[in-house]
PDB file of C-alpha atoms and ligand atoms in Angstrom:
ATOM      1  CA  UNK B   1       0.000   0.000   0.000  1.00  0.00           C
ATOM      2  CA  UNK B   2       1.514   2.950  -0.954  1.00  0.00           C
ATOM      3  CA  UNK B   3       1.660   6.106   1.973  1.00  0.00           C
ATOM      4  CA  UNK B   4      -1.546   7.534   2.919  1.00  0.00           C
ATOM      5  CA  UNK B   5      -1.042  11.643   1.589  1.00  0.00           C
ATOM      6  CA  UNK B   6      -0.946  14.255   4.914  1.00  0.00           C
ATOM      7  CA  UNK B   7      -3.677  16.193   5.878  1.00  0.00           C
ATOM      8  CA  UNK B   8      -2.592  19.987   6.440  1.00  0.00           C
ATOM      9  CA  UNK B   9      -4.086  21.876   9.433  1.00  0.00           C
ATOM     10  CA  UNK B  10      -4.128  25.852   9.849  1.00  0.00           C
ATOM     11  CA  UNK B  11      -5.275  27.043  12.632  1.00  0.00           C
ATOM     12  CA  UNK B  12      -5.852  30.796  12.733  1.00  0.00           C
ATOM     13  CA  UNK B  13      -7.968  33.825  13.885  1.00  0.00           C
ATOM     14  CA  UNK B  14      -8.124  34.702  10.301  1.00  0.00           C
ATOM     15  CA  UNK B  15      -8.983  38.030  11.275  1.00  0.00           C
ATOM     16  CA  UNK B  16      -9.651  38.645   8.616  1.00  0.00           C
ATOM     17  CA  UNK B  17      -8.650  35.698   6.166  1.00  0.00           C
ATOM     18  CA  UNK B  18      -6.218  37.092   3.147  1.00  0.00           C
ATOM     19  CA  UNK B  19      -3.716  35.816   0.414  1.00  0.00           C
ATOM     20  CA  UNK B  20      -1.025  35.411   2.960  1.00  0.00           C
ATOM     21  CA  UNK B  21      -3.422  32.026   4.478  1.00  0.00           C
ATOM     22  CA  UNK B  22      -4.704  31.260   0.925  1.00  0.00           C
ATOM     23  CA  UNK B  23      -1.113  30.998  -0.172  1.00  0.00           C
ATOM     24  CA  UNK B  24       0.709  29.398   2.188  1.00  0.00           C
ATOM     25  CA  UNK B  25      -2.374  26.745   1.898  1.00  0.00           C
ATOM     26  CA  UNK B  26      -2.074  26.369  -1.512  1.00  0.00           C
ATOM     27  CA  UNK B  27       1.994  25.868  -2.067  1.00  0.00           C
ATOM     28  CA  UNK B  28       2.311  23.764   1.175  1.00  0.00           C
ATOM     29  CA  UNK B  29      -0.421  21.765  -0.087  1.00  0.00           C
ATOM     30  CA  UNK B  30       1.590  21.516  -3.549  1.00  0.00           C
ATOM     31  CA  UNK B  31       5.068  21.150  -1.597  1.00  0.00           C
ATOM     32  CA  UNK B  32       3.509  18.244   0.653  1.00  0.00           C
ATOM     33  CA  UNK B  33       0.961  16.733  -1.460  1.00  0.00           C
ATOM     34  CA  UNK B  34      -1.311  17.474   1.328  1.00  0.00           C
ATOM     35  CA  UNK B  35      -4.642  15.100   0.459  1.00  0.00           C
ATOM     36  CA  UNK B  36      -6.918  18.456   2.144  1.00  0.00           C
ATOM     37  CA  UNK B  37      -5.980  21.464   3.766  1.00  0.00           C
ATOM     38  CA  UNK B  38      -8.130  22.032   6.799  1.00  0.00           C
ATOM     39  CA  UNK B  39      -8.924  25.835   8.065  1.00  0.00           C
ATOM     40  CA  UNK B  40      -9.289  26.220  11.961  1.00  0.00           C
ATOM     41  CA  UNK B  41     -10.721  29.423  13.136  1.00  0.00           C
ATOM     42  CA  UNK B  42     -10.095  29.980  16.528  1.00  0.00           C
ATOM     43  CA  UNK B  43     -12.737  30.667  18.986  1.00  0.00           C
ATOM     44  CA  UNK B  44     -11.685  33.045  21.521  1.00  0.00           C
ATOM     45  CA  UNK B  45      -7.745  32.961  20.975  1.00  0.00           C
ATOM     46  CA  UNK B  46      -5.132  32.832  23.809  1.00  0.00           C
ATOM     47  CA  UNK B  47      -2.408  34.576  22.016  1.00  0.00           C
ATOM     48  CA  UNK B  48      -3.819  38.194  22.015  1.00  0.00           C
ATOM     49  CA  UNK B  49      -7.025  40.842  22.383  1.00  0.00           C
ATOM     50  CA  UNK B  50     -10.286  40.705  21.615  1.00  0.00           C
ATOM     51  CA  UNK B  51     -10.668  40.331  17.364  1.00  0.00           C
ATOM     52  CA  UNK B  52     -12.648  42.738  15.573  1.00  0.00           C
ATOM     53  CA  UNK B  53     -14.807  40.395  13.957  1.00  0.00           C
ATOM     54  CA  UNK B  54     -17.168  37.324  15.739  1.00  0.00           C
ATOM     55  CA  UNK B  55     -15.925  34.352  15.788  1.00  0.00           C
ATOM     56  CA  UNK B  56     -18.907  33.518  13.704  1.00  0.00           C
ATOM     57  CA  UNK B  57     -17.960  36.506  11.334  1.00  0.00           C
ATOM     58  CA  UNK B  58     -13.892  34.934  11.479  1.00  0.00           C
ATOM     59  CA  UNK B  59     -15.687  31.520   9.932  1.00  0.00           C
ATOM     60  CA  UNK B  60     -18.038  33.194   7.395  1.00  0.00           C
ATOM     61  CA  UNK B  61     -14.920  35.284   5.884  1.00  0.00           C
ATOM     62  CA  UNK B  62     -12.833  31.792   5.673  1.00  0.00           C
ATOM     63  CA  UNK B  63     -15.927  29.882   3.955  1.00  0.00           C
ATOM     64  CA  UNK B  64     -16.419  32.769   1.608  1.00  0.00           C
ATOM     65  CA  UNK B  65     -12.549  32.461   0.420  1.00  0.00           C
ATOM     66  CA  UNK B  66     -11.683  28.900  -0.066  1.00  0.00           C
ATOM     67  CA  UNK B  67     -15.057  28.477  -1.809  1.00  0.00           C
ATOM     68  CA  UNK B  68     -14.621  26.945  -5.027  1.00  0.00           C
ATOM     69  CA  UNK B  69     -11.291  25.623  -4.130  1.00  0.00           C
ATOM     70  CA  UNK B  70     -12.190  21.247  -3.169  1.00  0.00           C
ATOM     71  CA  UNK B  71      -8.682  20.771  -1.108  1.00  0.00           C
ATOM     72  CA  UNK B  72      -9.984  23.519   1.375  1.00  0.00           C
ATOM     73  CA  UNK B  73     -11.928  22.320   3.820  1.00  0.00           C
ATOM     74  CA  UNK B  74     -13.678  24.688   6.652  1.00  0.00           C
ATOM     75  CA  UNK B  75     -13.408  23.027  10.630  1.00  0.00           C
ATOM     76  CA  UNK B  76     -15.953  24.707  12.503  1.00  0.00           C
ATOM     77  CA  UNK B  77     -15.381  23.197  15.359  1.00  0.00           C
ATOM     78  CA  UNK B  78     -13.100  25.707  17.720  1.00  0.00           C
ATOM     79  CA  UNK B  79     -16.025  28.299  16.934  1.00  0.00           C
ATOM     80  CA  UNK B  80     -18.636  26.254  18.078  1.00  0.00           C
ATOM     81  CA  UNK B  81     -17.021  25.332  21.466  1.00  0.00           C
ATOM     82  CA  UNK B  82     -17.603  28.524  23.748  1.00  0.00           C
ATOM     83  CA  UNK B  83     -14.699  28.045  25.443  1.00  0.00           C
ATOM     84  CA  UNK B  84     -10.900  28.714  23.976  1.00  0.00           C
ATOM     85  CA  UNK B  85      -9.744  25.939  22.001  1.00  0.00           C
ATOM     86  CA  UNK B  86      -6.123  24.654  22.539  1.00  0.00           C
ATOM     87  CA  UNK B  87      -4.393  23.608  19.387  1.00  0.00           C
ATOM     88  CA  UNK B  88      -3.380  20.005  21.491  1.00  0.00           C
ATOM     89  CA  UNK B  89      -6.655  19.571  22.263  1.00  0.00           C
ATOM     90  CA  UNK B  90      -7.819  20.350  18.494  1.00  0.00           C
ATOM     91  CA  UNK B  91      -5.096  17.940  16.960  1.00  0.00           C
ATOM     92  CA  UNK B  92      -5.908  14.923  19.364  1.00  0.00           C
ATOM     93  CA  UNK B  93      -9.446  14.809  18.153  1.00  0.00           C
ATOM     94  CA  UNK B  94      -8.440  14.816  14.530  1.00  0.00           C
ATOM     95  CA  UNK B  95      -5.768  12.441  15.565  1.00  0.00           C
ATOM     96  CA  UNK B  96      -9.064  10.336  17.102  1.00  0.00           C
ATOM     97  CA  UNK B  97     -11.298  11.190  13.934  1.00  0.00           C
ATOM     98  CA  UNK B  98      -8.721   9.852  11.346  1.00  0.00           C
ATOM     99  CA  UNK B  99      -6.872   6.917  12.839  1.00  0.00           C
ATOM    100  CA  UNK B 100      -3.150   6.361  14.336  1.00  0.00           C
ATOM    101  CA  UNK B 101      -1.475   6.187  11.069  1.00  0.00           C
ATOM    102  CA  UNK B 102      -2.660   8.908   8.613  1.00  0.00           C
ATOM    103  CA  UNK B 103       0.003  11.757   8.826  1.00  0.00           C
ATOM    104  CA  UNK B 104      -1.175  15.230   9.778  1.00  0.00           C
ATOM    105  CA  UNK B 105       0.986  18.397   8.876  1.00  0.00           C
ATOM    106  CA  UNK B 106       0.318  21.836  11.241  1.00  0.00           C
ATOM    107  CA  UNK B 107       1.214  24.604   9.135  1.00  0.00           C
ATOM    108  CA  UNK B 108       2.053  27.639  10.873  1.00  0.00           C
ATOM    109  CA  UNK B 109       3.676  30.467   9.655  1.00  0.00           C
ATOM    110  CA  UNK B 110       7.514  31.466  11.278  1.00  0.00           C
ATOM    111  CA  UNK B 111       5.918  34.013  13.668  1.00  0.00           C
ATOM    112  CA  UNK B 112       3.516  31.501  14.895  1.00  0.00           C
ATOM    113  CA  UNK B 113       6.388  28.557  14.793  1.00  0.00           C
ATOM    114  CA  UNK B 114       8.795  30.826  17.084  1.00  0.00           C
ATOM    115  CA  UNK B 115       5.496  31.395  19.861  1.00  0.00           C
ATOM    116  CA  UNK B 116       5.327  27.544  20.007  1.00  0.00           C
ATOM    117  CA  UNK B 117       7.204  27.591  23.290  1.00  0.00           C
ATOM    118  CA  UNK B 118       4.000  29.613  24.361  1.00  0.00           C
ATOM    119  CA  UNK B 119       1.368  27.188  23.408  1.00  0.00           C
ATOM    120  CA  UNK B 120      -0.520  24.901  26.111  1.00  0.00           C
ATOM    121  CA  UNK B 121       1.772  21.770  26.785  1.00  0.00           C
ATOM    122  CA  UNK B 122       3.323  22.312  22.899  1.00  0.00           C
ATOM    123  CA  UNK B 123       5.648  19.720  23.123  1.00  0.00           C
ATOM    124  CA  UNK B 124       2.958  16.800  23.063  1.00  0.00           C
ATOM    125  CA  UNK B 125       2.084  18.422  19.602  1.00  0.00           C
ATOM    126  CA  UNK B 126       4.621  16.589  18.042  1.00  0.00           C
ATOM    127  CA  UNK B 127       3.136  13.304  18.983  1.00  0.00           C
ATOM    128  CA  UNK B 128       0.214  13.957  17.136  1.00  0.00           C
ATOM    129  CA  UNK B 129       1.616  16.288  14.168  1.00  0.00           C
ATOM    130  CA  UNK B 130       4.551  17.225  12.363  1.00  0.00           C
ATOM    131  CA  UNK B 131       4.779  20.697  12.265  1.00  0.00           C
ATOM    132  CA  UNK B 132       5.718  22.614   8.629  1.00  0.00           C
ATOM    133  CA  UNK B 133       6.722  26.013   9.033  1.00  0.00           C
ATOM    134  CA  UNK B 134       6.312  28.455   5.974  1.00  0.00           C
ATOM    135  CA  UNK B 135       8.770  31.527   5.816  1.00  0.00           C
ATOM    136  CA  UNK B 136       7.628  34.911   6.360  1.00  0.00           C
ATOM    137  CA  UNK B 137       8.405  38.284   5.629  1.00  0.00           C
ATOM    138  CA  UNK B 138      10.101  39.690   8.841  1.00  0.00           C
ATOM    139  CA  UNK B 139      10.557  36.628  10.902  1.00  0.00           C
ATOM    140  CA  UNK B 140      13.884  34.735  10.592  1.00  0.00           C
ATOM    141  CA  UNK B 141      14.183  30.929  11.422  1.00  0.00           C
ATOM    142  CA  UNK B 142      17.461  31.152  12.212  1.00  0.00           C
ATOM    143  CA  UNK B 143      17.782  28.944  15.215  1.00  0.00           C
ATOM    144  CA  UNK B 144      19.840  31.752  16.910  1.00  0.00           C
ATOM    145  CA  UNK B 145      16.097  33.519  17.124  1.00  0.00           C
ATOM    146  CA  UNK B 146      14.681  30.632  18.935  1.00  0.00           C
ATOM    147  CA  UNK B 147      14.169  30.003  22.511  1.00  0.00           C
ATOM    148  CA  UNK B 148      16.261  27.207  23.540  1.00  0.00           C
ATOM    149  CA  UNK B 149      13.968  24.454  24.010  1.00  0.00           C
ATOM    150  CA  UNK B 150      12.315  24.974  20.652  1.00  0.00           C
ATOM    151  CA  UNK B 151      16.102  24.944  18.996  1.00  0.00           C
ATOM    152  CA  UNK B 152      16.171  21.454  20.641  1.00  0.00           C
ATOM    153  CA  UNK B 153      12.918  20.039  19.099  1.00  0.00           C
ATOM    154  CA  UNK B 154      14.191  21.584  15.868  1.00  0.00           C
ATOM    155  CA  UNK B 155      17.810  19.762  16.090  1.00  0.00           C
ATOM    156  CA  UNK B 156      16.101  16.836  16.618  1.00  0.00           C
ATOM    157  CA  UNK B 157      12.989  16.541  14.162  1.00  0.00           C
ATOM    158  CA  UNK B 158      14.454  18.107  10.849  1.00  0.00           C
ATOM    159  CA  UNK B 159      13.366  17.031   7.885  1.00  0.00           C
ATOM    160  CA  UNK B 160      14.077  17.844   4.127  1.00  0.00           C
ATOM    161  CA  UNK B 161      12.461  15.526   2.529  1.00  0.00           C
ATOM    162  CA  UNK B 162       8.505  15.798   1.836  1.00  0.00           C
ATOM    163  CA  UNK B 163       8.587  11.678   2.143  1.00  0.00           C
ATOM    164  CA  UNK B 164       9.438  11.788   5.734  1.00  0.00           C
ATOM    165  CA  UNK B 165       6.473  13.002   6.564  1.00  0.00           C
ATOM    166  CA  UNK B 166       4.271  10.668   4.647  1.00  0.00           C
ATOM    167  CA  UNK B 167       5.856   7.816   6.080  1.00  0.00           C
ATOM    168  CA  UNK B 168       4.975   8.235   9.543  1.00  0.00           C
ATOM    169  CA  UNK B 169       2.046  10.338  11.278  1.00  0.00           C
ATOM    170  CA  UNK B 170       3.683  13.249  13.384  1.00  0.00           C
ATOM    171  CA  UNK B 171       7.049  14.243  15.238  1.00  0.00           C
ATOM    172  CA  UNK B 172       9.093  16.118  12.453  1.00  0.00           C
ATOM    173  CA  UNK B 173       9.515  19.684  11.814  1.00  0.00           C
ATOM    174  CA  UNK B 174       9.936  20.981   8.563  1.00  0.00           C
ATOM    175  CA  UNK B 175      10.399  24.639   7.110  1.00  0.00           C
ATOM    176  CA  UNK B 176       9.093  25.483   3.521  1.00  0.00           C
ATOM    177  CA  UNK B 177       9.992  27.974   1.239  1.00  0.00           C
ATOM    178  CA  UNK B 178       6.553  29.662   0.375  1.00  0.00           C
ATOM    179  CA  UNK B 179       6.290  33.181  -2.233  1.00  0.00           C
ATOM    180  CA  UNK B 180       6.726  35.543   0.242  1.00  0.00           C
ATOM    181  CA  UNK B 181       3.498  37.884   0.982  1.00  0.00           C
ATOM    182  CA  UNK B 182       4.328  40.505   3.248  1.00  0.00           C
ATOM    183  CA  UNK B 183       0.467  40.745   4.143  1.00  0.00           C
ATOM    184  CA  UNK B 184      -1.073  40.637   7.849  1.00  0.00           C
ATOM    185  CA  UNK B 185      -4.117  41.082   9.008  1.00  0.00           C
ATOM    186  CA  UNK B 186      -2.988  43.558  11.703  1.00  0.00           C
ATOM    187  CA  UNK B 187      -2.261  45.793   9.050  1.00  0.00           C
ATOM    188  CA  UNK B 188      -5.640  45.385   6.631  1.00  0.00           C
ATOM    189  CA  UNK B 189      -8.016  46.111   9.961  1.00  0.00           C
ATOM    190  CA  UNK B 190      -5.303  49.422  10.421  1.00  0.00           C
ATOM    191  CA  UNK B 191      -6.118  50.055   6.552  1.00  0.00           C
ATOM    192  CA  UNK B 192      -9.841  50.030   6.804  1.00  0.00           C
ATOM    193  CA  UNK B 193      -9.790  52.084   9.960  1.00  0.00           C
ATOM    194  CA  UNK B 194      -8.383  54.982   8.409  1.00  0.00           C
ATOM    195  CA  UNK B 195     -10.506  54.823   5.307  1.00  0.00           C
ATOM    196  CA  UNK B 196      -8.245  53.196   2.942  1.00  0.00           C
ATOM    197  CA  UNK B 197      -8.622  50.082   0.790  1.00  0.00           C
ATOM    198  CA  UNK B 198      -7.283  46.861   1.450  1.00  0.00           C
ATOM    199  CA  UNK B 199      -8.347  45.251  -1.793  1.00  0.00           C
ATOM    200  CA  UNK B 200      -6.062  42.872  -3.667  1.00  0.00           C
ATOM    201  CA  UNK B 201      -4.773  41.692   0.087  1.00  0.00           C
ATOM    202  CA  UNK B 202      -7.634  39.501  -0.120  1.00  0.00           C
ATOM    203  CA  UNK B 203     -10.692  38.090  -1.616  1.00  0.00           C
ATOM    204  CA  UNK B 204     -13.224  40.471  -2.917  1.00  0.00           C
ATOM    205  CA  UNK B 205     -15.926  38.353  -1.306  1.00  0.00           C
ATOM    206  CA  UNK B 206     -14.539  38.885   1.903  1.00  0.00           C
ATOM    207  CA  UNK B 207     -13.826  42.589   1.587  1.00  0.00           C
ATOM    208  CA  UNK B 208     -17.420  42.421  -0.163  1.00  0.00           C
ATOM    209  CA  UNK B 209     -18.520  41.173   3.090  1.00  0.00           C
ATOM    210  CA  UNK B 210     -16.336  43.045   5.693  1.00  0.00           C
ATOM    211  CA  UNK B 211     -18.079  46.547   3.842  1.00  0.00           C
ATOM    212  CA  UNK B 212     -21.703  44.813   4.730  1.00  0.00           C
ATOM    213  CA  UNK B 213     -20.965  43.950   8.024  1.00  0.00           C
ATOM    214  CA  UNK B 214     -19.206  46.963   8.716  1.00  0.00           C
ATOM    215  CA  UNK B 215     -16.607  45.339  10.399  1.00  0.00           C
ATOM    216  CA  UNK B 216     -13.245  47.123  11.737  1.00  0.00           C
ATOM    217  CA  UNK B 217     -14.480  50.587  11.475  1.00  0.00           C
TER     218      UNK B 217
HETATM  219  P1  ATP C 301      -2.765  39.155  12.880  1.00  0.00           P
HETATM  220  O1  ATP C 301      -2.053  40.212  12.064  1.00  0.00           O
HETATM  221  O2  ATP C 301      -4.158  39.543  13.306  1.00  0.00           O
HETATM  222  O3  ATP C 301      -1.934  38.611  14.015  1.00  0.00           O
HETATM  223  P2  ATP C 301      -2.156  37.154  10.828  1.00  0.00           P
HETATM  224  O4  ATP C 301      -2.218  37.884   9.533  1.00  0.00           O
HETATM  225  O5  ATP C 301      -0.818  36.817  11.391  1.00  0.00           O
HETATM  226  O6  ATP C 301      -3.052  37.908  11.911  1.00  0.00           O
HETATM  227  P3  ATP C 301      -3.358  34.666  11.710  1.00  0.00           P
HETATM  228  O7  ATP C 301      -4.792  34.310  11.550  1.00  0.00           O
HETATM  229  O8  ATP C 301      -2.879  34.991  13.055  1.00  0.00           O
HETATM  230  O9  ATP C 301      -3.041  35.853  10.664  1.00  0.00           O
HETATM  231  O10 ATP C 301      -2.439  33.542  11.059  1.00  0.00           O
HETATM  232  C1  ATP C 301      -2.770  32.180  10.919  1.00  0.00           C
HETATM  233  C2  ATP C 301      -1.534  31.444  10.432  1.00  0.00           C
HETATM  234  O11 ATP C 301      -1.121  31.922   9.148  1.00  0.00           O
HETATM  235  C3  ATP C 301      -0.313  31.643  11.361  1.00  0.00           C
HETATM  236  O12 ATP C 301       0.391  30.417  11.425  1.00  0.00           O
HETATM  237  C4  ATP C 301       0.513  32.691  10.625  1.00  0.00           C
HETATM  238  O13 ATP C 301       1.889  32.572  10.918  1.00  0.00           O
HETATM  239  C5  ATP C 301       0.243  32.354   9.168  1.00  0.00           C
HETATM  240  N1  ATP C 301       0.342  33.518   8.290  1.00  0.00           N
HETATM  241  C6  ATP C 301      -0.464  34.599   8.275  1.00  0.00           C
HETATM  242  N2  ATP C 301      -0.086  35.476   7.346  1.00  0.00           N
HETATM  243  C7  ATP C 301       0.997  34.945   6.718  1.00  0.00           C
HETATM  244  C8  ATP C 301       1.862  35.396   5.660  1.00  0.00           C
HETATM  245  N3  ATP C 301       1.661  36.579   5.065  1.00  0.00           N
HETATM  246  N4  ATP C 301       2.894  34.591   5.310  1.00  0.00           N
HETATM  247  C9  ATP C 301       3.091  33.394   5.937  1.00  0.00           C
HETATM  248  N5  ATP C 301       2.310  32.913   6.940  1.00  0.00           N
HETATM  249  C10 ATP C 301       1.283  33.688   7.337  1.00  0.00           C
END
């Protein structure tokens, strides 16, 4: 039998969703021959203040920009718990939903891979996922920049090679060149604050739907 293909995960607040997400999805995907690329909204997330959208508003923007593409897949499931989601408890029932052997990739981007240390008990991650780190613009991976016990895990899970990780379920790290999109959501909420036009950062159903919703003004 020849190696079950990953399934990606990204997790997000996707606040709101843009080409930064859609395109690290897409070329990891490509990279990895991920089978599906599962989106993650967060519910009420750990790592910072309150969002400007709803959660609820967080999942309709995400639905609204992978439509139309069949290896997206929307999770709704962080939303709908009222409570915080952690990403551990998120990946062990996936892990529980698909089986002990199929291999499951968390992408995160390099600001999001160098908070890991952060993250609720983050080293049992890798015994459910491997982790696959895209570059991004303004955050190096040197392991210099990393906080010591991360530059351990990283020494010790390294892979190169996209068959490493479709050979076993979780436990290796990998980092992924990815076009580099120096696009945050930080900075499209700023945009539409102070009247100006984020479009061609991301969909123009989800702008379409941020001006309806009057959202970040
Ligand atoms: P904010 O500016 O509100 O913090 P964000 O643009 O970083 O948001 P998130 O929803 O926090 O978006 O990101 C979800 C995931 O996507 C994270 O792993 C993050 O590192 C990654 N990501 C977001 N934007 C990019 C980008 N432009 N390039 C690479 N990775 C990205």
């Amino acid at each position: 039998m020849s190696p079950a293909r990953p399934v990606g995960i990204l997790g997000g607040t996707f606040d709101p969703v843009h080409f930064g997400h859609l395109r690290l999805a897409e070329e990891l995907a490509q990279q990895l021959g991920l089978s599906e690329v599962r989106f993650i909204p967060s519910g009420k997330p750990w790592h910072r203040g309150a969002p400007g959208a709803t959660p609820m508003q967080r999942m309709e923007m995400v639905s609204l920009a992978i439509a139309g593409n069949p290896r997206f897949v929307l999770d709704e499931r962080e939303v709908r718990k009222n409570s915080p989601g952690y990403t551990l408890e998120t990946l062990s029932e996936l892990r529980q939903e698909m089986g002990s052997e199929q291999p499951v990739c968390l992408l995160v981007g390099a600001d999001a891979f160098l908070g890991l240390p952060s993250w609720h008990r983050w080293r049992e991650l890798f015994e459910l996922a491997h982790i696959v780190v895209a570059y991004r613009p303004g955050f190096s991976l040197l392991q210099e920049r990393m906080d010591e016990a991360l530059r351990e895990e990283v020494g010790q899970r390294t892979s190169t090679d996209p068959n490493d990780l479709q050979g076993r379920p979780g436990g290796r790290i990998m980092a992924c060149q990815i076009t580099p999109l120096d696009i945050s959501a930080t900075a499209i909420r700023a945009q539409i604050q102070v009247e100006k036009s984020p479009r061609y950062l991301l969909p123009e159903a989800v702008l379409d739907y941020i001006r309806v919703n009057q959202i970040y003004i």
